Each structure stands twice: as structure tokens, then as C-alpha cells.
mmCIF file of C-alpha atoms in Angstrom:
data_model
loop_
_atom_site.group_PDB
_atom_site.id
_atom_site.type_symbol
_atom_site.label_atom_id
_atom_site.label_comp_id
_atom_site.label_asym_id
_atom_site.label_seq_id
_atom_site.Cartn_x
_atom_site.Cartn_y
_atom_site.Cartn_z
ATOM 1 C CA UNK A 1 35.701 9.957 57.691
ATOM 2 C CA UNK A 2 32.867 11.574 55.358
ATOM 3 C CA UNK A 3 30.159 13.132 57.329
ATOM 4 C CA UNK A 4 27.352 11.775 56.293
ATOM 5 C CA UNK A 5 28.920 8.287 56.959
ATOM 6 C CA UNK A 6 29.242 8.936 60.502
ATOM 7 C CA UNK A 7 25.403 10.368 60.714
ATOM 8 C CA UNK A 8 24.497 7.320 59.328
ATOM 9 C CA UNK A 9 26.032 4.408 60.717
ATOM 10 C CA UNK A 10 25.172 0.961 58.819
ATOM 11 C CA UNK A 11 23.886 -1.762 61.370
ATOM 12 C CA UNK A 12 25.629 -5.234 60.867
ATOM 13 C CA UNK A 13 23.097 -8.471 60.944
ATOM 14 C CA UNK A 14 24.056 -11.897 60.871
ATOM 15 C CA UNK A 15 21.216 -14.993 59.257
ATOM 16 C CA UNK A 16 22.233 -18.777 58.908
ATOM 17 C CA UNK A 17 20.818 -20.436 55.757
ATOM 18 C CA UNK A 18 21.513 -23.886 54.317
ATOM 19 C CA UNK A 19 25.020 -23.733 56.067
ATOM 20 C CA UNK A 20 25.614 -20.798 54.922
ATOM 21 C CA UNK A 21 26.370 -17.277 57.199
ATOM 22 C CA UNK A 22 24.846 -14.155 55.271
ATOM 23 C CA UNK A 23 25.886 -10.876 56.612
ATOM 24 C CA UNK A 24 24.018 -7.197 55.736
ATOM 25 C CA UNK A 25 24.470 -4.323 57.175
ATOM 26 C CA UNK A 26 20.954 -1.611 56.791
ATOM 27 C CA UNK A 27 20.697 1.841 57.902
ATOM 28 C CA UNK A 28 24.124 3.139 56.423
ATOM 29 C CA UNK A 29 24.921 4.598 52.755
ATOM 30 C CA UNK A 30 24.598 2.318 50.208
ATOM 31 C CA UNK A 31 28.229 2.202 49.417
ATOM 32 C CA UNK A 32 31.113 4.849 49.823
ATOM 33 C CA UNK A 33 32.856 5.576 46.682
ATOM 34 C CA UNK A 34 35.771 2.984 47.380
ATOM 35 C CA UNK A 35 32.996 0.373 49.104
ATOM 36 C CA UNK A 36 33.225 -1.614 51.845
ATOM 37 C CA UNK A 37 35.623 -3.833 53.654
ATOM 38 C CA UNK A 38 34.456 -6.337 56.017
ATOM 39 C CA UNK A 39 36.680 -7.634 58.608
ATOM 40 C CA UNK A 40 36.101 -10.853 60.782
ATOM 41 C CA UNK A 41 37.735 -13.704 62.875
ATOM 42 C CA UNK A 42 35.971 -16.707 64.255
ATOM 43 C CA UNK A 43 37.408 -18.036 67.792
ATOM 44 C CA UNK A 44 40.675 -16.004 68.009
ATOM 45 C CA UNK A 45 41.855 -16.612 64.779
ATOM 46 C CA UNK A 46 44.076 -14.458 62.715
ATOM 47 C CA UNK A 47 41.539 -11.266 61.192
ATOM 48 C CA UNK A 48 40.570 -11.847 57.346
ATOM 49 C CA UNK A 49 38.657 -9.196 55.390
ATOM 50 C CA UNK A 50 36.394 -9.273 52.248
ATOM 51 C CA UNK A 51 36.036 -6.361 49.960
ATOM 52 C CA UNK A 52 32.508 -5.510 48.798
ATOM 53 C CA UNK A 53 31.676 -3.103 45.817
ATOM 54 C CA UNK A 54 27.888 -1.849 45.573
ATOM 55 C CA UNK A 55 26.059 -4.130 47.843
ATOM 56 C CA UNK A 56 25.401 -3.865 51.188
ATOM 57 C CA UNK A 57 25.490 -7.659 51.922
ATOM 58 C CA UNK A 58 27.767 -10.622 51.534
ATOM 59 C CA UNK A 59 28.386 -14.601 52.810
ATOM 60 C CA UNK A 60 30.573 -16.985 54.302
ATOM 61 C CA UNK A 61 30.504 -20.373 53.665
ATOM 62 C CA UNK A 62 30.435 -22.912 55.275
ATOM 63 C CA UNK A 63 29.548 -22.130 58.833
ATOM 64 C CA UNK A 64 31.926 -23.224 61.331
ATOM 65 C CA UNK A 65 30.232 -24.861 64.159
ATOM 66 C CA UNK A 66 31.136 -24.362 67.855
ATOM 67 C CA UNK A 67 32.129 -20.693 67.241
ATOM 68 C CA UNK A 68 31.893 -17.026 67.572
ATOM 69 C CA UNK A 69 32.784 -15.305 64.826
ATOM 70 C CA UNK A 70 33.769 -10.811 65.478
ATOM 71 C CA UNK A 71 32.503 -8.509 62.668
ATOM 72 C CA UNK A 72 33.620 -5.028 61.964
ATOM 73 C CA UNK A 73 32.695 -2.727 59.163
ATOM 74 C CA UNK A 74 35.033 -0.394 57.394
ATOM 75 C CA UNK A 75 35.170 1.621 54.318
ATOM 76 C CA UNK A 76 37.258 1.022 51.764
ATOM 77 C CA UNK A 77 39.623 3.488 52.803
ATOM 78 C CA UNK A 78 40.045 1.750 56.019
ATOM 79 C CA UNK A 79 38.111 3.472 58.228
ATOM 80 C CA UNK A 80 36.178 2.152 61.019
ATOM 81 C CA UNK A 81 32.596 2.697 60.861
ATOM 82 C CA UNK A 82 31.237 3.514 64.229
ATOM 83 C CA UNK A 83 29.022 0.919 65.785
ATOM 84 C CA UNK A 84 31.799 -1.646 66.960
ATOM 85 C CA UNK A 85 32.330 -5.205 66.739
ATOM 86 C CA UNK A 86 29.309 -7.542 65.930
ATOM 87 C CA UNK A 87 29.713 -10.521 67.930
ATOM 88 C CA UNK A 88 27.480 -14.160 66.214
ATOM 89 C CA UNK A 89 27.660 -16.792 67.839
ATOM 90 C CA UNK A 90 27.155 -20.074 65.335
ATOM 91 C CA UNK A 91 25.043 -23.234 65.892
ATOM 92 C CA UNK A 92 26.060 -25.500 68.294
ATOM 93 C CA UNK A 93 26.739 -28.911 66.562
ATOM 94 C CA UNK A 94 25.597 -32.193 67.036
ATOM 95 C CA UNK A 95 27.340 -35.855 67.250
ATOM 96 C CA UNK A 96 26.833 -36.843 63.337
ATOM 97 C CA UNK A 97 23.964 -39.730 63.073
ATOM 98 C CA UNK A 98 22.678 -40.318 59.280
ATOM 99 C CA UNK A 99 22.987 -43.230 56.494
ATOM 100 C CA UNK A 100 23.111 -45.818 59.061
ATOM 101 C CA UNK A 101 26.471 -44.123 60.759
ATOM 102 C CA UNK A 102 26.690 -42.245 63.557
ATOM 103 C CA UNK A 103 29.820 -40.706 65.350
ATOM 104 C CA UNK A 104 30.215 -43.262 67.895
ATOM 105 C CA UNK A 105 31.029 -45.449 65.175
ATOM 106 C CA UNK A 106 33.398 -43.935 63.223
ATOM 107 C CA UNK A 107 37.134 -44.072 64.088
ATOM 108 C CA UNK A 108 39.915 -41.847 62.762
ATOM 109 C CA UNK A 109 43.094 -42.801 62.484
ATOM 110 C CA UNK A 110 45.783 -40.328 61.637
ATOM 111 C CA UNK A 111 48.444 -40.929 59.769
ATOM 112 C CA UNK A 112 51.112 -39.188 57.678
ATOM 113 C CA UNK A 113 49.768 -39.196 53.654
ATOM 114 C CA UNK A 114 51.458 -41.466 51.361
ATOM 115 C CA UNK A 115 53.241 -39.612 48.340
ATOM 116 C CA UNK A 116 51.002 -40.584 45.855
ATOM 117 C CA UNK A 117 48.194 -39.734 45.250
ATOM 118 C CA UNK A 118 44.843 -42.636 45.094
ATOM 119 C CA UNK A 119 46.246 -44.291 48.184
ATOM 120 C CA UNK A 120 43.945 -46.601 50.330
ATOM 121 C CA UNK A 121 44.873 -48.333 53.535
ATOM 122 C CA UNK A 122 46.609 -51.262 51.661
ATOM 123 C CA UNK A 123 49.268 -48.654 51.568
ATOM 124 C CA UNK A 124 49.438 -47.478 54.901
ATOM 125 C CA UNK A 125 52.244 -49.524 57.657
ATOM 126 C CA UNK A 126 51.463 -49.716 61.181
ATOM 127 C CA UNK A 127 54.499 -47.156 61.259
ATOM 128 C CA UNK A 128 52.247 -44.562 58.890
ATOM 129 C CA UNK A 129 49.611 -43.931 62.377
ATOM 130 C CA UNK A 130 50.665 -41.363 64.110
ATOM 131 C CA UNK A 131 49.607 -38.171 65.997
ATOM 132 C CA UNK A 132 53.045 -36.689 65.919
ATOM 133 C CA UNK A 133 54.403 -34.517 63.355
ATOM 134 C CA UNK A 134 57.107 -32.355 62.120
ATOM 135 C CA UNK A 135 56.293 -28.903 60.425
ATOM 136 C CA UNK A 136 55.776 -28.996 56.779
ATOM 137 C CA UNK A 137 54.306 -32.585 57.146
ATOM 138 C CA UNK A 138 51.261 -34.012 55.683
ATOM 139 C CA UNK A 139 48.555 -35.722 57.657
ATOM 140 C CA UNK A 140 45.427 -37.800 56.717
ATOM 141 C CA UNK A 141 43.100 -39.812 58.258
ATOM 142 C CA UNK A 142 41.979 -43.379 57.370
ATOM 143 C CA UNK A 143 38.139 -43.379 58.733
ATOM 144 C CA UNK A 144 36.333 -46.438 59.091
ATOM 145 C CA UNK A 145 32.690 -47.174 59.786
ATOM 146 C CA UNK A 146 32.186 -49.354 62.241
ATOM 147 C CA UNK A 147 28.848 -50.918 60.950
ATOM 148 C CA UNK A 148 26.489 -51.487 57.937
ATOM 149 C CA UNK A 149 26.011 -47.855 56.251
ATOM 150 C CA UNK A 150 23.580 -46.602 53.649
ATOM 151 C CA UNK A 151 24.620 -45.480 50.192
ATOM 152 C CA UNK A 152 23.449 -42.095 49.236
ATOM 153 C CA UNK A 153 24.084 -39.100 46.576
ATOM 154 C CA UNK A 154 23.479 -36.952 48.891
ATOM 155 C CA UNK A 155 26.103 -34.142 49.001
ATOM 156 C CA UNK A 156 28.219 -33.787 52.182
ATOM 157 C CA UNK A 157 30.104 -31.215 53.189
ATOM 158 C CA UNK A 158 33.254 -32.240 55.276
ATOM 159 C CA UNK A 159 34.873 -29.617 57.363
ATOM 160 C CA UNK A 160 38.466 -29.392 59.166
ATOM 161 C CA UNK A 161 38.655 -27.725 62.023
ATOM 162 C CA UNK A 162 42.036 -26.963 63.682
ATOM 163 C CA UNK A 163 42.134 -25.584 67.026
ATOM 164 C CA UNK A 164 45.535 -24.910 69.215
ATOM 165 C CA UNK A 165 45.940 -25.562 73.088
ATOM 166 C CA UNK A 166 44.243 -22.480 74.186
ATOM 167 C CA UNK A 167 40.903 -23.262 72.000
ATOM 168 C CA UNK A 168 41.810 -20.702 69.247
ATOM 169 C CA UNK A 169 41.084 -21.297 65.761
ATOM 170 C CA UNK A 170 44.225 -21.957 63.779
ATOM 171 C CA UNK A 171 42.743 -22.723 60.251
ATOM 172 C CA UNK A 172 39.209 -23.892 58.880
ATOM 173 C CA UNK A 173 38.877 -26.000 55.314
ATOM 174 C CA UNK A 174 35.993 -28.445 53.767
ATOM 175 C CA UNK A 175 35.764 -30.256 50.838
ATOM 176 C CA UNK A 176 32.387 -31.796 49.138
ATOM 177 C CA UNK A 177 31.474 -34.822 47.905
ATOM 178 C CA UNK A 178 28.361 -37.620 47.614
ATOM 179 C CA UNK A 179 28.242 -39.530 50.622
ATOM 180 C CA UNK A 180 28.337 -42.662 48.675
ATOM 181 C CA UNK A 181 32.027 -41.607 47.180
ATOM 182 C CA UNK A 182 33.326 -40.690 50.487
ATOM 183 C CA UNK A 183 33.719 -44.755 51.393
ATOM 184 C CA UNK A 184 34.804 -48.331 50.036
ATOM 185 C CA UNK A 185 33.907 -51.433 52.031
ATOM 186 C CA UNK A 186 32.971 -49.246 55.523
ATOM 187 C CA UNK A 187 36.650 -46.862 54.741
ATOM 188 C CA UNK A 188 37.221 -44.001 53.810
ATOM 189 C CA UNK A 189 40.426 -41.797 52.838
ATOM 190 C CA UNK A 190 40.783 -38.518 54.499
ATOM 191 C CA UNK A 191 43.598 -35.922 53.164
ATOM 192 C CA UNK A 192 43.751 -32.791 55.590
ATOM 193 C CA UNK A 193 44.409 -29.428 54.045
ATOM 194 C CA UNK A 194 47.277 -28.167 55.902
ATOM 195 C CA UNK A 195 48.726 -28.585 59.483
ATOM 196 C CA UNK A 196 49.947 -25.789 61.467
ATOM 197 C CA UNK A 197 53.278 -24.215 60.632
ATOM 198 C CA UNK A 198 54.255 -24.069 64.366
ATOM 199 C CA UNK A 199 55.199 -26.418 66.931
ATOM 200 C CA UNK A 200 52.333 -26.675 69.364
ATOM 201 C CA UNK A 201 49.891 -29.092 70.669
ATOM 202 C CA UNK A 202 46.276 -29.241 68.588
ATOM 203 C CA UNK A 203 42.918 -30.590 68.393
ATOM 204 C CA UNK A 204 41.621 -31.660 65.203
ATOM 205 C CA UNK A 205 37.489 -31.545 64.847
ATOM 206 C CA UNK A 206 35.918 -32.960 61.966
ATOM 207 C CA UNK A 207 32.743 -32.306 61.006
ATOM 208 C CA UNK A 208 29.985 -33.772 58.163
ATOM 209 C CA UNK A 209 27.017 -31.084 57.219
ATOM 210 C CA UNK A 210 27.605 -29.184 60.660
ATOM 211 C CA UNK A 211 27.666 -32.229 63.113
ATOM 212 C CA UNK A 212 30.781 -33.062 64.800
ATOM 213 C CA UNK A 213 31.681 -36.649 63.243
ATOM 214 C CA UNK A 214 35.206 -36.937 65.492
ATOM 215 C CA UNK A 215 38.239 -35.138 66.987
ATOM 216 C CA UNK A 216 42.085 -36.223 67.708
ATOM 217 C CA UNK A 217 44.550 -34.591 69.531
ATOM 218 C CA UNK A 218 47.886 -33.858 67.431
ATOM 219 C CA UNK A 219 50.928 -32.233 68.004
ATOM 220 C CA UNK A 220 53.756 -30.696 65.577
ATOM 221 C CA UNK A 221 57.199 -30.395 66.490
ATOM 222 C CA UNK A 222 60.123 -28.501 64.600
#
């Protein structure tokens, strides 16, 4: 590693922000040649990395409540730059309460997604609920509000977060919409992003602007 890289080692700091994590890193060079790479996982999942060219900061979004996301910076080239892992641990969320719902009044029910796409629950069978599934499967949910609600164009941020029998983070995902287009006549129609590829047991959190709105239990068989 270049000299001067090691004399100067570039702190990591972590700032939450309208859901939003912002990472920097002072005290370092500005940028090696090649720039940056910086490498995290949140709860045991699999490492990612972003690649950053002539800045010194950069952002994830959205947060992921509940977590603890590990940090390490490297250069370019792949070389660790001393310091060690960063360690942030993310806001704590909240049951979901706003627009006259609140998460003790919303139910999810999974089910396996119809092959079409526009489908409501006119097109779901009894047979169609389920928290068992094969791999390569799709699964939904069909959420209801259980009361009166509020219509709003307020934007909402809806997060999937899927978590394996030992806690870990398999896979994050959100979507965004209006709150008001999210529901018809207290439902709402739910398509997950993905399920796991391997046979395990799961827990499914699901969460509206960073407060938990529900969680089911799944499992996915070969």
C-alpha cells in the first residue's frame, strides 16, 4: 500500500438523514489514483461494495431498521485501509401508527402472486394463502386495514425485509408510492421482490417510512 496512505488513515463516519445513511470518511487522502471501494453488510448478510471516484463520501438508501450495518474502507486496488471495521448501528423502529392506521390493524396475508399482473383479491382462492413455498416461487401479500384510514399524497416508502432462522439478513428491497395509491376499499396488493433461493425457514418484516407495519414467518422448500 502507498505510504502516505498508511500515514494517513481516512476515519469512516456514519449520519442518518431523511431515511437516508450518509457515509464520509475525513482525515485520509482525498482519493488514491484508482479511488475508493467501500465494503459493507448489514446483519450478517452477504458483503456488497460501492466504488467511489473523487469524493470522499457516499449514501445508502433506505435505512434498514433493526440493524447493524459493518463498514470497511479500501482502495481501489483492494487494499485495506488500516483503521478496521466501522460498526453503525441503525434506528430502532417503531410499530407504524399514521393516516388513521396503525400496525395492530393491519393484517398480511401471504399468498403465492397470481400470473398476471393488476390482480386484486377477487383473484385470489382460499388455496392462494399460504406461508409455504417452493424455490423459484413468487409470494405477495394481500394487506388489509382493519378500520377507517385517511387518504394522503404523502410518499411512503415500503421496505422488505427478509431475515433467515438465525436473524441474518438474507435480502433488503422497497418500493415507493403515495399512501393514497397503496389501498382500495381498506386493501391493498403487496408483490415481494424475491424469496430466498434456499430451503430454510424465514421471517418476513415489513416496514412503511422506517416503522415496522408487520412480520410473517415463511418457509421455502426445494
Amino acid at each position: 500500500m502507498n505510504a502516505s496512505l498508511l500515514q494517513r488513515t481516512p476515519s469512516l463516519s456514519v449520519s442518518t438523514e431523511d431515511n437516508e445513511l450518509k457515509i464520509q470518511w475525513e482525515g485520509g487522502n482525498n482519493s488514491p489514483d484508482d479511488g475508493w471501494i467501500l465494503q459493507y453488510s448489514v446483519d450478517g448478510s452477504p458483503v456488497q461494495q460501492i466504488q467511489i471516484e473523487g469524493s470522499n463520501t457516499t449514501s445508502l438508501y433506505p435505512v434498514t431498521p433493526d440493524c447493524v450495518y459493518s463498514f470497511n474502507l479500501l482502495t481501489a486496488k483492494e487494499e485495506m485501509v488500516i483503521g478496521g471495521s466501522l460498526h453503525y448501528t441503525a434506528p430502532a423502529s417503531k410499530p407504524f401508527s399514521g393516516y388513521g392506521a396503525s400496525a395492530d390493524r393491519i393484517s398480511f396475508n401471504m399468498c403465492r402472486t397470481p400470473s398476471f399482473t393488476g390482480w386484486d383479491r377477487y383473484d385470489l382462492s382460499s388455496s392462494d394463502y399460504t406461508t409455504d413455498f417452493e424455490v423459484g416461487e413468487k409470494a405477495s401479500f394481500l394487506v388489509r386495514l382493519r378500520n377507517e384510514y385517511d387518504t394522503s399524497p404523502d410518499n411512503i416508502v415500503t421496505q422488505y425485509v427478509i431475515r433467515d432462522e438465525a436473524g441474518n439478513i438474507v435480502s433488503t428491497a422497497y418500493e415507493e408510492g403515495t399512501w393514497t395509491s397503496m389501498w382500495y376499499r381498506n386493501y391493498g396488493e403487496f408483490d415481494i421482490p424475491s424469496l430466498p433461493s434456499a430451503e430454510g425457514k424465514y421471517k418476513i418484516s415489513i416496514y412503511f417510512n422506517g416503522d415496522l407495519a408487520g412480520e410473517v414467518n415463511f418457509t421455502v422448500s426445494e
